[in-house]
PDB file of C-alpha atoms in Angstrom:
ATOM      1  CA  UNK A 267      -3.136  26.276   1.246  1.00 56.00           C
ATOM      2  CA  UNK A 268      -1.308  26.491  -2.082  1.00 70.00           C
ATOM      3  CA  UNK A 269       1.343  24.058  -1.025  1.00 76.00           C
ATOM      4  CA  UNK A 270      -1.299  21.504  -0.254  1.00 76.00           C
ATOM      5  CA  UNK A 271      -2.892  21.962  -3.778  1.00 74.00           C
ATOM      6  CA  UNK A 272       0.418  21.656  -5.397  1.00 81.00           C
ATOM      7  CA  UNK A 273       1.263  18.437  -3.539  1.00 78.00           C
ATOM      8  CA  UNK A 274      -2.153  16.933  -4.532  1.00 78.00           C
ATOM      9  CA  UNK A 275      -1.487  17.801  -8.111  1.00 78.00           C
ATOM     10  CA  UNK A 276       2.008  16.294  -7.774  1.00 83.00           C
ATOM     11  CA  UNK A 277       0.520  13.089  -6.359  1.00 80.00           C
ATOM     12  CA  UNK A 278      -2.126  13.140  -9.149  1.00 77.00           C
ATOM     13  CA  UNK A 279       0.508  13.375 -11.883  1.00 81.00           C
ATOM     14  CA  UNK A 280       2.534  10.558 -10.345  1.00 80.00           C
ATOM     15  CA  UNK A 281      -0.701   8.372 -10.511  1.00 71.00           C
ATOM     16  CA  UNK A 282      -1.159   9.321 -14.080  1.00 75.00           C
ATOM     17  CA  UNK A 283       2.378   8.324 -15.057  1.00 76.00           C
ATOM     18  CA  UNK A 284       2.027   5.106 -13.086  1.00 72.00           C
ATOM     19  CA  UNK A 285      -1.323   4.240 -14.733  1.00 69.00           C
ATOM     20  CA  UNK A 286       0.084   4.948 -18.201  1.00 73.00           C
ATOM     21  CA  UNK A 287       3.191   2.606 -17.476  1.00 68.00           C
ATOM     22  CA  UNK A 288       0.943  -0.045 -16.315  1.00 67.00           C
ATOM     23  CA  UNK A 289      -1.387   0.064 -19.306  1.00 68.00           C
ATOM     24  CA  UNK A 290       1.576  -0.207 -21.527  1.00 69.00           C
ATOM     25  CA  UNK A 291       3.231  -3.035 -19.577  1.00 62.00           C
ATOM     26  CA  UNK A 292      -0.133  -5.050 -19.383  1.00 63.00           C
ATOM     27  CA  UNK A 293      -0.641  -4.639 -23.142  1.00 66.00           C
ATOM     28  CA  UNK A 294       2.771  -5.720 -23.923  1.00 64.00           C
ATOM     29  CA  UNK A 295       2.948  -8.661 -21.324  1.00 54.00           C
ATOM     30  CA  UNK A 296      -0.635  -9.857 -21.062  1.00 52.00           C
ATOM     31  CA  UNK A 297       0.238 -13.412 -19.931  1.00 52.00           C
ATOM     32  CA  UNK A 298       2.473 -12.215 -16.946  1.00 46.00           C
ATOM     33  CA  UNK A 299       0.415 -12.710 -13.631  1.00 43.00           C
ATOM     34  CA  UNK A 300       1.501 -10.444 -10.813  1.00 44.00           C
ATOM     35  CA  UNK A 301       0.367 -11.345  -7.307  1.00 42.00           C
ATOM     36  CA  UNK A 302      -1.278  -8.691  -5.300  1.00 43.00           C
ATOM     37  CA  UNK A 303       0.125  -9.874  -2.091  1.00 43.00           C
ATOM     38  CA  UNK A 304       3.254 -11.913  -1.297  1.00 42.00           C
ATOM     39  CA  UNK A 305       2.426 -15.220   0.485  1.00 43.00           C
ATOM     40  CA  UNK A 306       4.754 -17.221   2.512  1.00 45.00           C
ATOM     41  CA  UNK A 307       4.593 -20.967   2.956  1.00 45.00           C
ATOM     42  CA  UNK A 308       4.463 -21.809   6.538  1.00 44.00           C
ATOM     43  CA  UNK A 309       4.745 -25.428   8.014  1.00 47.00           C
ATOM     44  CA  UNK A 310       2.245 -26.182  10.598  1.00 47.00           C
ATOM     45  CA  UNK A 311       3.694 -27.112  13.967  1.00 48.00           C
ATOM     46  CA  UNK A 312       1.084 -29.658  14.894  1.00 49.00           C
ATOM     47  CA  UNK A 313       0.591 -31.232  11.462  1.00 46.00           C
ATOM     48  CA  UNK A 314       2.732 -33.863   9.943  1.00 49.00           C
ATOM     49  CA  UNK A 315       5.153 -32.667   7.455  1.00 48.00           C
ATOM     50  CA  UNK A 316       3.932 -35.092   4.792  1.00 48.00           C
ATOM     51  CA  UNK A 317       1.056 -37.179   3.730  1.00 50.00           C
ATOM     52  CA  UNK A 318      -0.895 -38.561   0.783  1.00 52.00           C
ATOM     53  CA  UNK A 319      -1.101 -35.672  -1.725  1.00 51.00           C
ATOM     54  CA  UNK A 320       0.659 -33.310   0.592  1.00 47.00           C
ATOM     55  CA  UNK A 321       3.813 -31.513  -0.662  1.00 50.00           C
ATOM     56  CA  UNK A 322       5.162 -31.341   2.891  1.00 49.00           C
ATOM     57  CA  UNK A 323       3.919 -27.695   3.712  1.00 48.00           C
ATOM     58  CA  UNK A 324       0.539 -27.545   5.595  1.00 49.00           C
ATOM     59  CA  UNK A 325      -0.593 -24.090   5.324  1.00 50.00           C
ATOM     60  CA  UNK A 326       0.449 -20.556   3.837  1.00 53.00           C
ATOM     61  CA  UNK A 327      -0.272 -17.261   5.240  1.00 58.00           C
ATOM     62  CA  UNK A 328       0.011 -13.746   4.182  1.00 54.00           C
ATOM     63  CA  UNK A 329       2.697 -11.829   5.936  1.00 51.00           C
ATOM     64  CA  UNK A 330       1.986  -8.154   5.476  1.00 58.00           C
ATOM     65  CA  UNK A 331       4.095  -5.642   7.300  1.00 59.00           C
ATOM     66  CA  UNK A 332       1.606  -2.676   7.201  1.00 74.00           C
ATOM     67  CA  UNK A 333       1.255   0.353   9.447  1.00 84.00           C
ATOM     68  CA  UNK A 334      -1.548   2.819   9.369  1.00 87.00           C
ATOM     69  CA  UNK A 335      -0.975   6.584   9.470  1.00 91.00           C
ATOM     70  CA  UNK A 336      -1.566   8.452  12.508  1.00 91.00           C
ATOM     71  CA  UNK A 337      -4.520  10.706  12.502  1.00 92.00           C
ATOM     72  CA  UNK A 338      -4.020  14.260  11.382  1.00 92.00           C
ATOM     73  CA  UNK A 339      -6.166  16.909  13.192  1.00 91.00           C
ATOM     74  CA  UNK A 340      -4.227  20.085  12.352  1.00 90.00           C
ATOM     75  CA  UNK A 341      -2.595  20.403  15.697  1.00 90.00           C
ATOM     76  CA  UNK A 342       0.746  19.415  14.294  1.00 88.00           C
ATOM     77  CA  UNK A 343       2.712  20.924  11.450  1.00 90.00           C
ATOM     78  CA  UNK A 344       1.136  19.721   8.077  1.00 91.00           C
ATOM     79  CA  UNK A 345       4.766  19.404   6.551  1.00 92.00           C
ATOM     80  CA  UNK A 346       5.961  17.177   9.343  1.00 91.00           C
ATOM     81  CA  UNK A 347       2.880  14.931   9.024  1.00 92.00           C
ATOM     82  CA  UNK A 348       3.166  14.859   5.284  1.00 93.00           C
ATOM     83  CA  UNK A 349       6.774  13.806   5.262  1.00 92.00           C
ATOM     84  CA  UNK A 350       5.854  10.944   7.836  1.00 92.00           C
ATOM     85  CA  UNK A 351       2.923   9.987   5.745  1.00 93.00           C
ATOM     86  CA  UNK A 352       5.059   9.692   2.606  1.00 94.00           C
ATOM     87  CA  UNK A 353       7.600   7.539   4.467  1.00 92.00           C
ATOM     88  CA  UNK A 354       4.948   5.226   5.663  1.00 92.00           C
ATOM     89  CA  UNK A 355       3.216   5.166   2.197  1.00 93.00           C
ATOM     90  CA  UNK A 356       6.585   4.137   0.641  1.00 92.00           C
ATOM     91  CA  UNK A 357       7.280   1.588   3.216  1.00 91.00           C
ATOM     92  CA  UNK A 358       3.852   0.082   2.818  1.00 91.00           C
ATOM     93  CA  UNK A 359       4.244   0.265  -1.093  1.00 91.00           C
ATOM     94  CA  UNK A 360       1.012   2.038  -1.413  1.00 92.00           C
ATOM     95  CA  UNK A 361      -0.160   3.236  -4.913  1.00 93.00           C
ATOM     96  CA  UNK A 362      -1.596   6.481  -5.427  1.00 94.00           C
ATOM     97  CA  UNK A 363      -5.283   5.422  -4.909  1.00 93.00           C
ATOM     98  CA  UNK A 364      -4.229   3.812  -1.588  1.00 93.00           C
ATOM     99  CA  UNK A 365      -2.246   6.977  -0.546  1.00 93.00           C
ATOM    100  CA  UNK A 366      -5.477   9.014  -1.204  1.00 93.00           C
ATOM    101  CA  UNK A 367      -7.649   6.754   0.759  1.00 93.00           C
ATOM    102  CA  UNK A 368      -5.198   6.455   3.707  1.00 93.00           C
ATOM    103  CA  UNK A 369      -4.736  10.191   3.829  1.00 92.00           C
ATOM    104  CA  UNK A 370      -8.488  10.873   3.481  1.00 92.00           C
ATOM    105  CA  UNK A 371      -9.323   8.599   6.294  1.00 93.00           C
ATOM    106  CA  UNK A 372      -6.719  10.035   8.578  1.00 92.00           C
ATOM    107  CA  UNK A 373      -7.954  13.395   8.646  1.00 92.00           C
ATOM    108  CA  UNK A 374      -9.845  14.321  11.840  1.00 92.00           C
ATOM    109  CA  UNK A 375     -11.504  17.460  13.437  1.00 91.00           C
ATOM    110  CA  UNK A 376     -10.516  20.801  11.908  1.00 89.00           C
ATOM    111  CA  UNK A 377      -8.343  19.054   9.357  1.00 87.00           C
ATOM    112  CA  UNK A 378     -11.242  17.282   7.900  1.00 83.00           C
ATOM    113  CA  UNK A 379     -13.442  20.385   7.699  1.00 82.00           C
TER     114      UNK A 379
END
């Protein structure tokens, strides 16, 4: 169990460092707007490509490439699950809060108790 506690502490320390960095960044660059989600403009297949007041693109859509972690019930190795979870979290670019929520909601059965 001490390995789990150490991992949680490490995650908290990483979050604290990121929060400190973001606070400094936002204080230094208050006018810089950062989008939460990348949007991709996609032309509509059935709509005309131009018209009055139209820039030629009819719609935009969010294109997230996200995967949810598998459930963890304690039947597989915690270390193997944790490695897979971290890889997925990095791929999805989750911050520490998102990692905590995803991990907490993936626990099932004996692992939840």
